[in-house]
Amino acid sequence: MSEQALELDDVSVEFRQGRRRLRAVSGVSLRLERRRTLAVVGESGSGKSTLARGMTGLVPLSGGTVRVLGKEFRRPRREQRRHIQLVFQDPCSSLDPSATIRNSLAEPLVVHERLSKKDSERRVAELLRDVGLPADAAERYPHEFSGGQRQRVAIARAIATKPDVLVLDEAVSALDVSTQNQILELLGQLQREHGLAYVFISHNLGVVRWIADETVVMYLGHVVETGPAERVHVAPAHPYTQALVSAMPVADPTARRGRRGPLTGEPPDQTEAHRGCVFAGRCPIADETCHTTPPPLVAIAGGGTAACHQVTGSADIHEGGTP
Ligand code: SF4
């Protein structure tokens, strides 16, 4: 039987904006097995980063449940938070500029693991080795490293407590292509060695295709498509996913033939209620029904689900979807 590292059921996150409520994430459900990578993609404002913060306990959920290896948590709790860790796009946000790398890495070991000084020093040396940094990196400060090296330190800090799930929020987006590849290789190696499950949050479908097993596409806080990463890339079913794929650069311009054009316009205000499909205002094939009736998620050929009246499926799933 497969072991679920992470299970989200009907997760929602809301914020107050003056007297109005902004629903950043609406009823998201997903499953992730150990040693697997699930990508969450979408434009800025799609809710993917808020979902990352919700599942790691950095923002409170307004509804739904998060379970890591079967253990549920709704509010941030220290002993559960150590099982699911977040790596940010900017590694500086998790590293104290005035602390040596040794102190930055030792902090979670002392707080969560209550290791002795000697044991934490041994573990810091192990962590540096695991992420491919030399032992003398321990005595240096974050500003002495390149962007790629700092991201290695941030990954070392995230795996210090031996979590089951790493949530990587645009973790390679700020790096040049060659450094990106090195960090992706490192992540692959850590996954094989430590059995980690990854949630890989990205706006870059090209990167996702190569590293993810499954992809979830979000628009305006809703899941609009799920499926095997390769299928979502080569045969996107939802018009929004098709627009994202269309916007990707291609070496061969003839490969664009038959594709829909890239998206125009901006997503609507998230404080507004939607009667129909959340994508109706920007969808090139929307009809009257789209503006009045929300589409259910249906299972589709090739694996996964899509929420679109124009996609013919074999069965209704439910709001939020479960890859
Ligand atoms: S349900 Fe309608 S508006 Fe929504 S994606 Fe499908 S065709 Fe477009």
mmCIF file of C-alpha atoms and ligand atoms in Angstrom:
data_model
loop_
_atom_site.group_PDB
_atom_site.id
_atom_site.type_symbol
_atom_site.label_atom_id
_atom_site.label_comp_id
_atom_site.label_asym_id
_atom_site.label_seq_id
_atom_site.Cartn_x
_atom_site.Cartn_y
_atom_site.Cartn_z
ATOM 1 C CA MET A 1 0.000 0.000 0.000
ATOM 2 C CA SER A 2 1.318 3.461 -0.879
ATOM 3 C CA GLU A 3 2.153 5.739 2.035
ATOM 4 C CA GLN A 4 0.629 9.224 1.915
ATOM 5 C CA ALA A 5 3.177 11.764 3.126
ATOM 6 C CA LEU A 6 0.762 14.682 2.775
ATOM 7 C CA GLU A 7 -3.022 14.901 2.549
ATOM 8 C CA LEU A 8 -4.984 18.124 2.144
ATOM 9 C CA ASP A 9 -8.768 17.999 2.341
ATOM 10 C CA ASP A 10 -10.914 20.973 1.360
ATOM 11 C CA VAL A 11 -8.292 23.500 2.513
ATOM 12 C CA SER A 12 -9.282 27.184 2.414
ATOM 13 C CA VAL A 13 -7.420 30.328 3.466
ATOM 14 C CA GLU A 14 -9.124 33.713 3.845
ATOM 15 C CA PHE A 15 -7.794 37.150 4.727
ATOM 16 C CA ARG A 16 -9.608 40.295 5.815
ATOM 17 C CA GLN A 17 -9.288 43.311 3.544
ATOM 18 C CA GLY A 18 -10.991 46.139 5.384
ATOM 19 C CA ARG A 19 -14.593 44.992 5.741
ATOM 20 C CA ARG A 20 -14.307 42.455 2.950
ATOM 21 C CA ARG A 21 -12.984 38.916 2.966
ATOM 22 C CA LEU A 22 -10.402 37.844 0.426
ATOM 23 C CA ARG A 23 -10.529 34.116 -0.294
ATOM 24 C CA ALA A 24 -6.966 33.266 -1.371
ATOM 25 C CA VAL A 25 -7.394 29.466 -1.390
ATOM 26 C CA SER A 26 -10.738 27.721 -1.933
ATOM 27 C CA GLY A 27 -11.384 24.093 -1.059
ATOM 28 C CA VAL A 28 -8.107 22.518 -2.208
ATOM 29 C CA SER A 29 -7.652 18.765 -1.771
ATOM 30 C CA LEU A 30 -4.543 16.838 -2.741
ATOM 31 C CA ARG A 31 -2.511 13.741 -1.956
ATOM 32 C CA LEU A 32 1.265 13.244 -2.076
ATOM 33 C CA GLU A 33 3.086 9.955 -1.539
ATOM 34 C CA ARG A 34 6.555 9.604 -0.057
ATOM 35 C CA ARG A 35 9.461 10.049 -2.510
ATOM 36 C CA ARG A 36 7.149 11.813 -4.977
ATOM 37 C CA THR A 37 7.037 15.395 -6.243
ATOM 38 C CA LEU A 38 3.815 17.312 -6.697
ATOM 39 C CA ALA A 39 4.035 20.631 -8.526
ATOM 40 C CA VAL A 40 1.567 23.445 -7.896
ATOM 41 C CA VAL A 41 1.566 25.931 -10.779
ATOM 42 C CA GLY A 42 -0.266 29.134 -11.643
ATOM 43 C CA GLU A 43 0.247 32.838 -12.236
ATOM 44 C CA SER A 44 1.010 35.295 -9.493
ATOM 45 C CA GLY A 45 -2.205 35.645 -7.435
ATOM 46 C CA SER A 46 -3.314 32.058 -8.117
ATOM 47 C CA GLY A 47 -3.065 31.205 -4.418
ATOM 48 C CA LYS A 48 -0.175 28.743 -4.728
ATOM 49 C CA SER A 49 2.144 30.528 -2.263
ATOM 50 C CA THR A 50 -0.704 31.057 0.223
ATOM 51 C CA LEU A 51 -1.475 27.347 -0.084
ATOM 52 C CA ALA A 52 2.220 26.651 0.704
ATOM 53 C CA ARG A 53 1.987 28.810 3.822
ATOM 54 C CA GLY A 54 -1.309 27.229 4.826
ATOM 55 C CA MET A 55 -0.030 23.668 4.572
ATOM 56 C CA THR A 56 3.119 24.502 6.566
ATOM 57 C CA GLY A 57 1.183 26.317 9.294
ATOM 58 C CA LEU A 58 2.576 29.800 8.562
ATOM 59 C CA VAL A 59 -0.935 31.145 7.976
ATOM 60 C CA PRO A 60 -4.062 29.763 9.667
ATOM 61 C CA LEU A 61 -6.536 27.749 7.612
ATOM 62 C CA SER A 62 -10.085 29.029 7.475
ATOM 63 C CA GLY A 63 -11.293 25.545 6.600
ATOM 64 C CA GLY A 64 -10.177 22.015 5.813
ATOM 65 C CA THR A 65 -7.461 19.750 7.162
ATOM 66 C CA VAL A 66 -3.768 19.052 6.581
ATOM 67 C CA ARG A 67 -2.278 15.680 7.517
ATOM 68 C CA VAL A 68 1.390 14.707 7.406
ATOM 69 C CA LEU A 69 1.920 10.935 7.566
ATOM 70 C CA GLY A 70 -1.646 10.648 8.835
ATOM 71 C CA LYS A 71 -1.280 13.233 11.633
ATOM 72 C CA GLU A 72 -3.703 16.132 11.355
ATOM 73 C CA PHE A 73 -2.961 19.733 12.188
ATOM 74 C CA ARG A 74 -4.986 22.885 11.687
ATOM 75 C CA ARG A 75 -2.999 25.318 13.762
ATOM 76 C CA PRO A 76 0.779 25.621 13.790
ATOM 77 C CA ARG A 77 2.111 23.165 16.337
ATOM 78 C CA ARG A 78 5.806 22.843 16.879
ATOM 79 C CA GLU A 79 6.077 19.062 16.946
ATOM 80 C CA GLN A 80 4.038 18.729 13.742
ATOM 81 C CA ARG A 81 5.591 21.708 11.948
ATOM 82 C CA ARG A 82 8.958 19.984 12.040
ATOM 83 C CA HIS A 83 7.550 17.255 9.765
ATOM 84 C CA ILE A 84 6.763 19.730 6.977
ATOM 85 C CA GLN A 85 9.214 22.512 6.156
ATOM 86 C CA LEU A 86 9.113 25.426 3.723
ATOM 87 C CA VAL A 87 11.989 26.639 1.516
ATOM 88 C CA PHE A 88 11.489 30.163 0.148
ATOM 89 C CA GLN A 89 12.575 31.716 -3.145
ATOM 90 C CA ASP A 90 14.817 34.096 -1.207
ATOM 91 C CA PRO A 91 17.007 32.031 1.144
ATOM 92 C CA CYS A 92 17.827 35.193 3.121
ATOM 93 C CA SER A 93 14.276 35.155 4.512
ATOM 94 C CA SER A 94 15.101 32.023 6.524
ATOM 95 C CA LEU A 95 18.713 32.927 7.419
ATOM 96 C CA ASP A 96 19.772 35.441 10.058
ATOM 97 C CA PRO A 97 22.387 37.695 8.350
ATOM 98 C CA SER A 98 24.220 38.186 11.653
ATOM 99 C CA ALA A 99 24.447 34.456 12.489
ATOM 100 C CA THR A 100 27.091 32.057 11.211
ATOM 101 C CA ILE A 101 25.845 29.139 9.127
ATOM 102 C CA ARG A 102 26.688 26.867 12.082
ATOM 103 C CA ASN A 103 24.323 28.827 14.346
ATOM 104 C CA SER A 104 21.581 29.026 11.703
ATOM 105 C CA LEU A 105 21.684 25.261 11.164
ATOM 106 C CA ALA A 106 22.021 24.434 14.866
ATOM 107 C CA GLU A 107 18.980 26.494 15.915
ATOM 108 C CA PRO A 108 16.242 24.070 14.726
ATOM 109 C CA LEU A 109 18.295 21.158 16.115
ATOM 110 C CA VAL A 110 18.347 22.714 19.569
ATOM 111 C CA VAL A 111 14.723 23.996 19.476
ATOM 112 C CA HIS A 112 13.006 20.950 17.933
ATOM 113 C CA GLU A 113 15.390 18.053 18.549
ATOM 114 C CA ARG A 114 16.896 19.237 21.838
ATOM 115 C CA LEU A 115 20.315 17.970 20.724
ATOM 116 C CA SER A 116 23.391 18.540 22.879
ATOM 117 C CA LYS A 117 26.058 20.965 21.600
ATOM 118 C CA LYS A 118 28.295 18.079 20.543
ATOM 119 C CA ASP A 119 25.499 16.235 18.712
ATOM 120 C CA SER A 120 24.261 19.384 17.009
ATOM 121 C CA GLU A 121 27.812 20.116 15.770
ATOM 122 C CA ARG A 122 28.042 16.614 14.335
ATOM 123 C CA ARG A 123 24.648 17.069 12.661
ATOM 124 C CA VAL A 124 25.641 20.485 11.213
ATOM 125 C CA ALA A 125 28.697 18.844 9.597
ATOM 126 C CA GLU A 126 26.444 16.098 8.167
ATOM 127 C CA LEU A 127 23.964 18.650 6.800
ATOM 128 C CA LEU A 128 26.696 20.643 5.050
ATOM 129 C CA ARG A 129 27.972 17.420 3.476
ATOM 130 C CA ASP A 130 24.425 16.461 2.408
ATOM 131 C CA VAL A 131 23.942 19.732 0.520
ATOM 132 C CA GLY A 132 27.425 19.737 -1.040
ATOM 133 C CA LEU A 133 29.019 22.560 0.978
ATOM 134 C CA PRO A 134 32.532 22.390 2.496
ATOM 135 C CA ALA A 135 32.924 21.944 6.266
ATOM 136 C CA ASP A 136 34.428 25.435 6.682
ATOM 137 C CA ALA A 137 31.135 26.960 5.429
ATOM 138 C CA ALA A 138 29.936 26.572 9.034
ATOM 139 C CA GLU A 139 32.035 29.534 10.198
ATOM 140 C CA ARG A 140 30.900 31.902 7.452
ATOM 141 C CA TYR A 141 27.941 34.307 7.155
ATOM 142 C CA PRO A 142 25.125 34.268 4.557
ATOM 143 C CA HIS A 143 26.464 37.326 2.657
ATOM 144 C CA GLU A 144 29.709 35.434 1.922
ATOM 145 C CA PHE A 145 27.872 32.935 -0.309
ATOM 146 C CA SER A 146 26.474 33.039 -3.846
ATOM 147 C CA GLY A 147 22.688 32.757 -4.389
ATOM 148 C CA GLY A 148 22.961 29.025 -5.168
ATOM 149 C CA GLN A 149 25.113 28.346 -2.097
ATOM 150 C CA ARG A 150 22.686 30.292 0.111
ATOM 151 C CA GLN A 151 19.835 28.164 -1.248
ATOM 152 C CA ARG A 152 21.878 25.050 -0.314
ATOM 153 C CA VAL A 153 22.164 26.425 3.236
ATOM 154 C CA ALA A 154 18.396 27.110 3.328
ATOM 155 C CA ILE A 155 17.740 23.522 2.179
ATOM 156 C CA ALA A 156 20.148 22.207 4.843
ATOM 157 C CA ARG A 157 18.240 24.185 7.482
ATOM 158 C CA ALA A 158 14.901 22.880 6.174
ATOM 159 C CA ILE A 159 16.022 19.227 6.345
ATOM 160 C CA ALA A 160 17.773 19.640 9.725
ATOM 161 C CA THR A 161 14.807 18.197 11.640
ATOM 162 C CA LYS A 162 14.447 15.295 9.156
ATOM 163 C CA PRO A 163 11.034 16.362 7.834
ATOM 164 C CA ASP A 164 8.828 14.091 5.714
ATOM 165 C CA VAL A 165 7.672 16.850 3.349
ATOM 166 C CA LEU A 166 9.525 19.847 1.895
ATOM 167 C CA VAL A 167 7.474 22.643 0.359
ATOM 168 C CA LEU A 168 9.670 24.492 -2.144
ATOM 169 C CA ASP A 169 8.107 27.878 -2.924
ATOM 170 C CA GLU A 170 9.714 29.113 -6.171
ATOM 171 C CA ALA A 171 12.946 27.788 -4.626
ATOM 172 C CA VAL A 172 14.950 27.883 -7.874
ATOM 173 C CA SER A 173 13.184 30.765 -9.649
ATOM 174 C CA ALA A 174 15.740 33.445 -8.750
ATOM 175 C CA LEU A 175 18.740 31.352 -9.870
ATOM 176 C CA ASP A 176 20.443 31.231 -13.269
ATOM 177 C CA VAL A 177 19.743 28.129 -15.358
ATOM 178 C CA SER A 178 22.977 26.314 -14.544
ATOM 179 C CA THR A 179 22.610 26.915 -10.769
ATOM 180 C CA GLN A 180 18.923 25.923 -11.036
ATOM 181 C CA ASN A 181 19.973 22.588 -12.519
ATOM 182 C CA GLN A 182 22.504 21.993 -9.741
ATOM 183 C CA ILE A 183 19.894 22.696 -7.044
ATOM 184 C CA LEU A 184 17.333 20.455 -8.805
ATOM 185 C CA GLU A 185 19.940 17.674 -8.942
ATOM 186 C CA LEU A 186 20.631 18.154 -5.234
ATOM 187 C CA LEU A 187 16.892 17.959 -4.467
ATOM 188 C CA GLY A 188 16.630 14.729 -6.476
ATOM 189 C CA GLN A 189 19.543 13.227 -4.563
ATOM 190 C CA LEU A 190 18.098 14.242 -1.165
ATOM 191 C CA GLN A 191 14.726 12.780 -2.156
ATOM 192 C CA ARG A 192 16.298 9.435 -3.050
ATOM 193 C CA GLU A 193 18.474 9.329 0.075
ATOM 194 C CA HIS A 194 15.953 10.571 2.651
ATOM 195 C CA GLY A 195 12.593 9.522 1.163
ATOM 196 C CA LEU A 196 11.380 13.132 1.102
ATOM 197 C CA ALA A 197 8.135 14.167 -0.576
ATOM 198 C CA TYR A 198 8.208 17.547 -2.332
ATOM 199 C CA VAL A 199 5.537 20.128 -3.033
ATOM 200 C CA PHE A 200 7.165 22.226 -5.744
ATOM 201 C CA ILE A 201 5.468 25.609 -6.121
ATOM 202 C CA SER A 202 6.346 27.268 -9.417
ATOM 203 C CA HIS A 203 5.135 29.537 -12.193
ATOM 204 C CA ASN A 204 7.499 27.718 -14.584
ATOM 205 C CA LEU A 205 5.779 24.791 -16.315
ATOM 206 C CA GLY A 206 9.013 23.985 -18.166
ATOM 207 C CA VAL A 207 10.911 23.167 -14.947
ATOM 208 C CA VAL A 208 7.903 21.373 -13.490
ATOM 209 C CA ARG A 209 7.673 19.008 -16.456
ATOM 210 C CA TRP A 210 11.106 17.589 -15.699
ATOM 211 C CA ILE A 211 10.988 17.264 -11.954
ATOM 212 C CA ALA A 212 7.353 16.631 -10.953
ATOM 213 C CA ASP A 213 5.398 13.389 -10.936
ATOM 214 C CA GLU A 214 2.039 15.149 -10.670
ATOM 215 C CA THR A 215 0.924 18.705 -11.391
ATOM 216 C CA VAL A 216 -1.869 20.764 -9.843
ATOM 217 C CA VAL A 217 -2.892 23.944 -11.687
ATOM 218 C CA MET A 218 -4.437 26.749 -9.635
ATOM 219 C CA TYR A 219 -6.374 29.808 -10.730
ATOM 220 C CA LEU A 220 -7.757 32.390 -8.322
ATOM 221 C CA GLY A 221 -7.374 30.052 -5.349
ATOM 222 C CA HIS A 222 -9.124 27.119 -7.054
ATOM 223 C CA VAL A 223 -7.712 23.897 -8.470
ATOM 224 C CA VAL A 224 -8.670 23.882 -12.163
ATOM 225 C CA GLU A 225 -6.639 20.888 -13.366
ATOM 226 C CA THR A 226 -4.596 18.006 -11.949
ATOM 227 C CA GLY A 227 -2.740 15.124 -13.556
ATOM 228 C CA PRO A 228 0.547 13.418 -14.369
ATOM 229 C CA ALA A 229 3.096 16.194 -15.050
ATOM 230 C CA GLU A 230 3.874 14.992 -18.581
ATOM 231 C CA ARG A 231 0.180 14.751 -19.570
ATOM 232 C CA VAL A 232 -0.577 18.226 -18.192
ATOM 233 C CA HIS A 233 2.348 19.595 -20.212
ATOM 234 C CA VAL A 234 1.705 17.906 -23.571
ATOM 235 C CA ALA A 235 -2.102 17.638 -23.448
ATOM 236 C CA PRO A 236 -3.450 20.322 -21.101
ATOM 237 C CA ALA A 237 -7.228 19.990 -20.800
ATOM 238 C CA HIS A 238 -8.319 23.207 -19.083
ATOM 239 C CA PRO A 239 -8.280 26.454 -21.131
ATOM 240 C CA TYR A 240 -6.243 28.152 -18.378
ATOM 241 C CA THR A 241 -3.566 25.419 -18.435
ATOM 242 C CA GLN A 242 -3.574 25.610 -22.241
ATOM 243 C CA ALA A 243 -2.889 29.355 -21.988
ATOM 244 C CA LEU A 244 -0.021 28.776 -19.528
ATOM 245 C CA VAL A 245 1.539 26.170 -21.850
ATOM 246 C CA SER A 246 1.036 28.510 -24.830
ATOM 247 C CA ALA A 247 2.956 31.253 -23.077
ATOM 248 C CA MET A 248 6.038 29.031 -22.692
ATOM 249 C CA PRO A 249 8.948 29.729 -25.047
ATOM 250 C CA VAL A 250 9.392 27.011 -27.710
ATOM 251 C CA ALA A 251 12.437 26.294 -29.882
ATOM 252 C CA ASP A 252 10.269 25.251 -32.856
ATOM 253 C CA PRO A 253 7.582 27.878 -33.725
ATOM 254 C CA THR A 254 5.544 25.263 -35.677
ATOM 255 C CA ALA A 255 4.967 23.536 -32.328
ATOM 256 C CA ARG A 256 2.640 26.453 -31.501
ATOM 257 C CA ARG A 257 0.224 25.517 -34.305
ATOM 258 C CA GLY A 258 -3.197 24.611 -32.983
ATOM 259 C CA ARG A 259 -2.460 26.069 -29.546
ATOM 260 C CA ARG A 260 -4.641 28.785 -28.045
ATOM 261 C CA GLY A 261 -2.987 32.178 -27.641
ATOM 262 C CA PRO A 262 -1.570 33.371 -24.327
ATOM 263 C CA LEU A 263 -3.844 34.870 -21.694
ATOM 264 C CA THR A 264 -5.013 38.448 -21.831
ATOM 265 C CA GLY A 265 -6.489 40.564 -19.041
ATOM 266 C CA GLU A 266 -6.060 40.314 -15.303
ATOM 267 C CA PRO A 267 -7.650 37.923 -12.802
ATOM 268 C CA PRO A 268 -10.765 39.411 -11.157
ATOM 269 C CA ASP A 269 -10.963 40.774 -7.614
ATOM 270 C CA GLN A 270 -10.750 37.872 -5.162
ATOM 271 C CA THR A 271 -13.171 39.528 -2.769
ATOM 272 C CA GLU A 272 -15.962 39.179 -5.369
ATOM 273 C CA ALA A 273 -18.251 36.163 -5.242
ATOM 274 C CA HIS A 274 -18.224 33.977 -8.373
ATOM 275 C CA ARG A 275 -21.460 32.433 -9.503
ATOM 276 C CA GLY A 276 -19.993 30.441 -12.356
ATOM 277 C CA CYS A 277 -16.508 29.361 -13.447
ATOM 278 C CA VAL A 278 -13.714 31.427 -11.833
ATOM 279 C CA PHE A 279 -11.979 31.648 -15.226
ATOM 280 C CA ALA A 280 -15.062 32.810 -17.179
ATOM 281 C CA GLY A 281 -13.961 36.473 -17.408
ATOM 282 C CA ARG A 282 -10.761 35.574 -19.310
ATOM 283 C CA CYS A 283 -11.692 32.340 -21.033
ATOM 284 C CA PRO A 284 -11.698 32.489 -24.866
ATOM 285 C CA ILE A 285 -14.398 29.801 -25.135
ATOM 286 C CA ALA A 286 -16.711 30.810 -22.272
ATOM 287 C CA ASP A 287 -20.441 30.558 -22.946
ATOM 288 C CA GLU A 288 -23.507 31.560 -20.943
ATOM 289 C CA THR A 289 -23.418 28.510 -18.679
ATOM 290 C CA CYS A 290 -19.842 29.346 -17.663
ATOM 291 C CA HIS A 291 -21.018 32.629 -16.095
ATOM 292 C CA THR A 292 -23.794 31.035 -14.056
ATOM 293 C CA THR A 293 -22.764 27.482 -13.137
ATOM 294 C CA PRO A 294 -19.469 26.411 -11.526
ATOM 295 C CA PRO A 295 -17.957 23.467 -13.427
ATOM 296 C CA PRO A 296 -17.317 20.280 -11.418
ATOM 297 C CA LEU A 297 -13.917 18.587 -11.489
ATOM 298 C CA VAL A 298 -14.191 15.584 -13.777
ATOM 299 C CA ALA A 299 -11.764 12.734 -14.367
ATOM 300 C CA ILE A 300 -10.184 13.025 -17.820
ATOM 301 C CA ALA A 301 -8.487 10.733 -20.313
ATOM 302 C CA GLY A 302 -4.731 10.479 -19.742
ATOM 303 C CA GLY A 303 -5.113 10.825 -15.965
ATOM 304 C CA GLY A 304 -6.138 13.591 -13.593
ATOM 305 C CA THR A 305 -9.056 15.997 -13.459
ATOM 306 C CA ALA A 306 -10.221 19.287 -14.958
ATOM 307 C CA ALA A 307 -12.919 21.771 -13.936
ATOM 308 C CA CYS A 308 -14.415 22.959 -17.218
ATOM 309 C CA HIS A 309 -17.864 22.565 -18.817
ATOM 310 C CA GLN A 310 -16.202 22.037 -22.202
ATOM 311 C CA VAL A 311 -14.036 19.129 -21.056
ATOM 312 C CA THR A 312 -15.798 15.812 -21.312
ATOM 313 C CA GLY A 313 -14.924 13.533 -18.444
ATOM 314 C CA SER A 314 -15.892 10.167 -17.113
ATOM 315 C CA ALA A 315 -16.964 11.107 -13.583
ATOM 316 C CA ASP A 316 -17.458 14.039 -11.208
ATOM 317 C CA ILE A 317 -14.788 14.234 -8.503
ATOM 318 C CA HIS A 318 -15.469 17.031 -6.003
ATOM 319 C CA GLU A 319 -14.578 20.618 -5.275
ATOM 320 C CA GLY A 320 -10.796 20.994 -4.937
ATOM 321 C CA GLY A 321 -9.774 17.753 -6.612
ATOM 322 C CA THR A 322 -7.429 15.019 -5.434
ATOM 323 C CA PRO A 323 -4.537 14.063 -7.676
HETATM 324 S S1 SF4 B 1 -16.059 26.299 -17.688
HETATM 325 FE FE1 SF4 B 1 -16.331 27.774 -19.339
HETATM 326 S S2 SF4 B 1 -15.222 29.602 -18.652
HETATM 327 FE FE2 SF4 B 1 -14.551 27.904 -17.382
HETATM 328 S S3 SF4 B 1 -12.736 27.175 -18.398
HETATM 329 FE FE3 SF4 B 1 -14.419 25.948 -19.164
HETATM 330 S S4 SF4 B 1 -15.124 26.964 -21.015
HETATM 331 FE FE4 SF4 B 1 -13.832 28.412 -19.921
#
